[in-house]
mmCIF file of C-alpha atoms in Angstrom:
data_model
loop_
_atom_site.group_PDB
_atom_site.id
_atom_site.type_symbol
_atom_site.label_atom_id
_atom_site.label_comp_id
_atom_site.label_asym_id
_atom_site.label_seq_id
_atom_site.Cartn_x
_atom_site.Cartn_y
_atom_site.Cartn_z
ATOM 1 C CA UNK A 216 12.165 10.870 -11.253
ATOM 2 C CA UNK A 217 9.853 13.829 -10.763
ATOM 3 C CA UNK A 218 9.530 15.659 -14.072
ATOM 4 C CA UNK A 219 6.634 15.203 -16.444
ATOM 5 C CA UNK A 220 8.780 13.401 -19.028
ATOM 6 C CA UNK A 221 10.434 11.134 -16.464
ATOM 7 C CA UNK A 222 7.125 9.977 -15.011
ATOM 8 C CA UNK A 223 5.487 9.626 -18.435
ATOM 9 C CA UNK A 224 8.319 7.313 -19.450
ATOM 10 C CA UNK A 225 7.231 4.698 -16.872
ATOM 11 C CA UNK A 226 3.466 4.959 -17.455
ATOM 12 C CA UNK A 227 1.299 2.302 -19.062
ATOM 13 C CA UNK A 228 -1.470 4.603 -20.400
ATOM 14 C CA UNK A 229 -4.484 2.394 -19.774
ATOM 15 C CA UNK A 230 -8.005 1.892 -21.108
ATOM 16 C CA UNK A 231 -9.582 -1.355 -19.899
ATOM 17 C CA UNK A 232 -13.245 -0.437 -19.602
ATOM 18 C CA UNK A 233 -15.151 -3.274 -21.272
ATOM 19 C CA UNK A 234 -17.328 -0.793 -23.169
ATOM 20 C CA UNK A 235 -14.334 1.030 -24.687
ATOM 21 C CA UNK A 236 -14.652 1.475 -28.441
ATOM 22 C CA UNK A 237 -12.050 1.196 -31.165
ATOM 23 C CA UNK A 238 -12.199 4.952 -31.603
ATOM 24 C CA UNK A 239 -11.428 5.448 -27.911
ATOM 25 C CA UNK A 240 -8.467 3.094 -28.186
ATOM 26 C CA UNK A 241 -7.168 5.039 -31.179
ATOM 27 C CA UNK A 242 -7.482 8.220 -29.128
ATOM 28 C CA UNK A 243 -5.591 6.549 -26.249
ATOM 29 C CA UNK A 244 -2.756 5.612 -28.589
ATOM 30 C CA UNK A 245 -2.517 9.123 -30.024
ATOM 31 C CA UNK A 246 -2.543 10.558 -26.512
ATOM 32 C CA UNK A 247 0.106 8.128 -25.277
ATOM 33 C CA UNK A 248 2.376 9.039 -28.173
ATOM 34 C CA UNK A 249 1.861 12.762 -27.552
ATOM 35 C CA UNK A 250 2.491 12.465 -23.809
ATOM 36 C CA UNK A 251 5.521 10.211 -24.166
ATOM 37 C CA UNK A 252 4.189 7.285 -22.132
ATOM 38 C CA UNK A 253 6.025 3.979 -22.052
ATOM 39 C CA UNK A 254 3.068 2.034 -23.420
ATOM 40 C CA UNK A 255 -0.654 1.847 -23.909
ATOM 41 C CA UNK A 256 -2.566 -0.969 -22.210
ATOM 42 C CA UNK A 257 -5.776 -2.231 -23.822
ATOM 43 C CA UNK A 258 -8.043 -5.254 -23.623
ATOM 44 C CA UNK A 259 -7.008 -8.288 -25.689
ATOM 45 C CA UNK A 260 -10.125 -8.060 -27.839
ATOM 46 C CA UNK A 261 -8.903 -4.650 -29.066
ATOM 47 C CA UNK A 262 -5.812 -6.188 -30.650
ATOM 48 C CA UNK A 263 -4.201 -5.734 -33.071
ATOM 49 C CA UNK A 264 -3.716 -1.975 -32.902
ATOM 50 C CA UNK A 265 -1.530 0.422 -34.815
ATOM 51 C CA UNK A 266 0.888 2.176 -32.491
ATOM 52 C CA UNK A 267 3.678 4.538 -33.565
ATOM 53 C CA UNK A 268 7.262 3.405 -33.238
ATOM 54 C CA UNK A 269 8.520 3.667 -29.669
ATOM 55 C CA UNK A 270 5.107 3.279 -28.046
ATOM 56 C CA UNK A 271 4.719 -0.270 -26.744
ATOM 57 C CA UNK A 272 1.450 -2.166 -26.645
ATOM 58 C CA UNK A 273 0.464 -3.957 -23.432
ATOM 59 C CA UNK A 274 -2.615 -6.055 -22.755
ATOM 60 C CA UNK A 275 -4.186 -8.108 -19.980
ATOM 61 C CA UNK A 276 -4.806 -11.816 -19.475
ATOM 62 C CA UNK A 277 -7.312 -13.635 -17.270
ATOM 63 C CA UNK A 278 -8.707 -10.187 -16.539
ATOM 64 C CA UNK A 279 -10.063 -9.067 -14.161
ATOM 65 C CA UNK A 280 -10.845 -12.091 -11.951
ATOM 66 C CA UNK A 281 -7.863 -14.361 -12.578
ATOM 67 C CA UNK A 282 -10.228 -17.297 -12.120
ATOM 68 C CA UNK A 283 -9.798 -18.634 -15.652
ATOM 69 C CA UNK A 284 -8.387 -22.076 -16.379
ATOM 70 C CA UNK A 285 -4.626 -22.010 -16.860
ATOM 71 C CA UNK A 286 -4.896 -23.308 -20.428
ATOM 72 C CA UNK A 287 -7.319 -20.501 -21.265
ATOM 73 C CA UNK A 288 -4.954 -17.888 -19.827
ATOM 74 C CA UNK A 289 -2.035 -19.328 -21.793
ATOM 75 C CA UNK A 290 -4.059 -19.397 -25.007
ATOM 76 C CA UNK A 291 -5.239 -15.821 -24.474
ATOM 77 C CA UNK A 292 -1.689 -14.635 -23.842
ATOM 78 C CA UNK A 293 -0.341 -16.446 -26.907
ATOM 79 C CA UNK A 294 -3.096 -14.945 -29.060
ATOM 80 C CA UNK A 295 -2.315 -11.453 -27.765
ATOM 81 C CA UNK A 296 1.386 -11.818 -28.541
ATOM 82 C CA UNK A 297 0.533 -13.111 -32.018
ATOM 83 C CA UNK A 298 -1.534 -9.946 -32.495
ATOM 84 C CA UNK A 299 1.331 -7.666 -31.579
ATOM 85 C CA UNK A 300 1.302 -7.265 -27.797
ATOM 86 C CA UNK A 301 4.734 -6.414 -26.393
ATOM 87 C CA UNK A 302 3.712 -7.018 -22.778
ATOM 88 C CA UNK A 303 1.053 -9.087 -21.011
ATOM 89 C CA UNK A 304 -0.353 -8.344 -17.544
ATOM 90 C CA UNK A 305 -1.912 -11.543 -16.162
ATOM 91 C CA UNK A 306 -4.091 -11.903 -13.070
ATOM 92 C CA UNK A 307 -3.113 -14.626 -10.604
ATOM 93 C CA UNK A 308 -5.593 -17.276 -9.529
ATOM 94 C CA UNK A 309 -6.682 -15.786 -6.217
ATOM 95 C CA UNK A 310 -8.362 -19.016 -5.125
ATOM 96 C CA UNK A 311 -4.955 -20.705 -5.187
ATOM 97 C CA UNK A 312 -3.398 -17.766 -3.337
ATOM 98 C CA UNK A 313 -6.046 -17.853 -0.620
ATOM 99 C CA UNK A 314 -5.625 -21.640 -0.280
ATOM 100 C CA UNK A 315 -1.864 -21.010 -0.023
ATOM 101 C CA UNK A 316 -1.240 -23.361 -2.943
ATOM 102 C CA UNK A 317 1.763 -21.403 -4.101
ATOM 103 C CA UNK A 318 3.061 -24.263 -6.253
ATOM 104 C CA UNK A 319 -0.234 -24.014 -8.125
ATOM 105 C CA UNK A 320 0.128 -20.232 -8.375
ATOM 106 C CA UNK A 321 3.620 -20.636 -9.784
ATOM 107 C CA UNK A 322 2.488 -23.263 -12.311
ATOM 108 C CA UNK A 323 -0.331 -20.992 -13.511
ATOM 109 C CA UNK A 324 2.094 -18.109 -14.028
ATOM 110 C CA UNK A 325 4.734 -20.305 -15.665
ATOM 111 C CA UNK A 326 2.244 -21.535 -18.276
ATOM 112 C CA UNK A 327 1.519 -17.955 -19.298
ATOM 113 C CA UNK A 328 5.217 -17.051 -19.301
ATOM 114 C CA UNK A 329 5.888 -19.948 -21.653
ATOM 115 C CA UNK A 330 3.045 -18.733 -23.868
ATOM 116 C CA UNK A 331 4.441 -15.196 -24.168
ATOM 117 C CA UNK A 332 8.012 -16.327 -24.845
ATOM 118 C CA UNK A 333 10.416 -13.403 -24.856
ATOM 119 C CA UNK A 334 7.663 -10.831 -24.316
ATOM 120 C CA UNK A 335 7.423 -9.143 -20.934
ATOM 121 C CA UNK A 336 5.072 -10.692 -18.355
ATOM 122 C CA UNK A 337 3.627 -8.768 -15.416
ATOM 123 C CA UNK A 338 1.731 -10.616 -12.691
ATOM 124 C CA UNK A 339 -1.216 -8.834 -11.084
ATOM 125 C CA UNK A 340 -1.426 -10.075 -7.503
ATOM 126 C CA UNK A 341 -4.446 -7.991 -6.346
ATOM 127 C CA UNK A 342 -2.543 -6.862 -3.269
ATOM 128 C CA UNK A 343 -5.482 -5.133 -1.540
ATOM 129 C CA UNK A 344 -7.203 -8.516 -1.224
ATOM 130 C CA UNK A 345 -4.129 -10.224 0.299
ATOM 131 C CA UNK A 346 -2.354 -10.358 3.644
ATOM 132 C CA UNK A 347 1.281 -9.311 3.845
ATOM 133 C CA UNK A 348 2.360 -12.953 4.007
ATOM 134 C CA UNK A 349 0.293 -13.736 0.905
ATOM 135 C CA UNK A 350 1.779 -10.767 -0.960
ATOM 136 C CA UNK A 351 5.289 -11.991 -0.178
ATOM 137 C CA UNK A 352 4.517 -15.585 -1.141
ATOM 138 C CA UNK A 353 2.817 -14.750 -4.435
ATOM 139 C CA UNK A 354 5.661 -12.389 -5.392
ATOM 140 C CA UNK A 355 8.089 -15.240 -4.790
ATOM 141 C CA UNK A 356 5.920 -17.553 -6.900
ATOM 142 C CA UNK A 357 5.903 -15.007 -9.720
ATOM 143 C CA UNK A 358 9.682 -14.737 -9.588
ATOM 144 C CA UNK A 359 10.031 -18.514 -9.512
ATOM 145 C CA UNK A 360 7.831 -18.793 -12.609
ATOM 146 C CA UNK A 361 10.029 -16.409 -14.576
ATOM 147 C CA UNK A 362 7.805 -13.328 -14.538
ATOM 148 C CA UNK A 363 9.353 -9.947 -15.226
ATOM 149 C CA UNK A 364 7.147 -7.780 -13.012
ATOM 150 C CA UNK A 365 4.727 -8.002 -10.120
ATOM 151 C CA UNK A 366 1.780 -5.599 -10.219
ATOM 152 C CA UNK A 367 -0.470 -4.487 -7.401
ATOM 153 C CA UNK A 368 -3.978 -4.479 -8.814
ATOM 154 C CA UNK A 369 -6.430 -4.725 -11.675
ATOM 155 C CA UNK A 370 -8.217 -1.591 -10.533
ATOM 156 C CA UNK A 371 -11.475 -3.564 -10.687
ATOM 157 C CA UNK A 372 -11.407 -5.433 -7.349
ATOM 158 C CA UNK A 373 -13.705 -4.108 -4.588
ATOM 159 C CA UNK A 374 -10.864 -4.476 -2.047
ATOM 160 C CA UNK A 375 -9.126 -1.526 -3.681
ATOM 161 C CA UNK A 376 -6.063 -0.649 -5.715
ATOM 162 C CA UNK A 377 -2.429 0.157 -5.085
ATOM 163 C CA UNK A 378 -1.096 1.220 -1.690
ATOM 164 C CA UNK A 379 2.281 2.533 -0.675
ATOM 165 C CA UNK A 380 2.605 -0.299 1.832
ATOM 166 C CA UNK A 381 1.968 -2.992 -0.773
ATOM 167 C CA UNK A 382 4.452 -1.468 -3.207
ATOM 168 C CA UNK A 383 7.110 -1.237 -0.496
ATOM 169 C CA UNK A 384 6.522 -4.854 0.490
ATOM 170 C CA UNK A 385 6.596 -6.080 -3.105
ATOM 171 C CA UNK A 386 9.823 -4.201 -3.804
ATOM 172 C CA UNK A 387 11.414 -5.544 -0.616
ATOM 173 C CA UNK A 388 10.450 -9.076 -1.692
ATOM 174 C CA UNK A 389 11.672 -9.007 -5.303
ATOM 175 C CA UNK A 390 14.593 -6.626 -4.791
ATOM 176 C CA UNK A 391 15.980 -5.352 -8.079
ATOM 177 C CA UNK A 392 15.392 -8.677 -9.802
ATOM 178 C CA UNK A 393 11.849 -7.877 -10.958
ATOM 179 C CA UNK A 394 9.980 -4.710 -11.772
ATOM 180 C CA UNK A 395 7.115 -3.507 -9.581
ATOM 181 C CA UNK A 396 4.060 -1.943 -11.202
ATOM 182 C CA UNK A 397 1.621 0.117 -9.152
ATOM 183 C CA UNK A 398 -1.876 0.251 -10.594
ATOM 184 C CA UNK A 399 -5.367 1.020 -9.346
ATOM 185 C CA UNK A 400 -6.553 4.301 -7.860
ATOM 186 C CA UNK A 401 -3.541 6.401 -8.875
ATOM 187 C CA UNK A 402 -5.150 9.641 -9.991
ATOM 188 C CA UNK A 403 -2.891 12.548 -9.022
ATOM 189 C CA UNK A 404 0.740 13.545 -9.357
ATOM 190 C CA UNK A 405 1.079 13.105 -5.593
ATOM 191 C CA UNK A 406 -0.245 9.533 -5.836
ATOM 192 C CA UNK A 407 2.186 8.731 -8.630
ATOM 193 C CA UNK A 408 5.209 10.174 -6.850
ATOM 194 C CA UNK A 409 4.323 8.298 -3.655
ATOM 195 C CA UNK A 410 4.261 5.003 -5.569
ATOM 196 C CA UNK A 411 7.585 5.745 -7.243
ATOM 197 C CA UNK A 412 9.117 6.639 -3.878
ATOM 198 C CA UNK A 413 7.803 3.329 -2.488
ATOM 199 C CA UNK A 414 9.612 1.390 -5.211
ATOM 200 C CA UNK A 415 7.350 1.279 -8.268
ATOM 201 C CA UNK A 416 9.230 1.131 -11.568
ATOM 202 C CA UNK A 417 6.068 1.244 -13.672
ATOM 203 C CA UNK A 418 2.675 2.878 -13.196
ATOM 204 C CA UNK A 419 -0.599 1.691 -14.697
ATOM 205 C CA UNK A 420 -2.971 4.634 -14.911
ATOM 206 C CA UNK A 421 -5.944 5.930 -16.842
ATOM 207 C CA UNK A 422 -5.690 9.445 -15.346
ATOM 208 C CA UNK A 423 -2.424 10.075 -17.201
ATOM 209 C CA UNK A 424 -3.295 13.582 -18.384
ATOM 210 C CA UNK A 425 -4.228 14.790 -14.887
ATOM 211 C CA UNK A 426 -1.182 13.157 -13.302
ATOM 212 C CA UNK A 427 1.288 14.665 -15.754
ATOM 213 C CA UNK A 428 -0.390 18.074 -15.555
ATOM 214 C CA UNK A 429 0.526 18.144 -11.863
ATOM 215 C CA UNK A 430 4.239 17.681 -12.515
ATOM 216 C CA UNK A 431 6.906 20.176 -13.534
ATOM 217 C CA UNK A 432 8.051 20.188 -17.131
#
């Protein structure tokens, strides 16, 4: 998976800046369609959007802190699905992770999974803020709750974004049962290929144009 088209096909082309305008989102969608990305990922307040057939629409939930009440996360996710989101990327409750209340983490995720129904749920674990043991435990909680993917980062946490080590550890934990999404700080073709080599099956990036420009056609 090294050609421009192959990498584009696993990219969530992302615009989550809170000041993003509707016009910028429309531009993102047009760009995603032109580049052949898997999806576009926008803030829930931007929904609904008009995307061409074949380009999926992803959004976020409990973003970026994850510190929202579970009922609020579930309501936000349900609203996003009602407005056309195909996929929802939720942020875990990091307080519960740091307190090692993994039953609580799992319950929080399960409530959102129930809210999205048959739509795809990715769980952002904010790996740069976690120990290896916490990464493993929260990945297991996500799997237990019925999530479809685990995702490294929001890209907004001061601890940092995706790392090769975190992706490798997440993939080793979930095996081929769940997808692994690398997101946060991936800005070059080399970054993207390193994440794919480490086990990422999806990439969340805003630097899509630059990344794809660095790959062979």
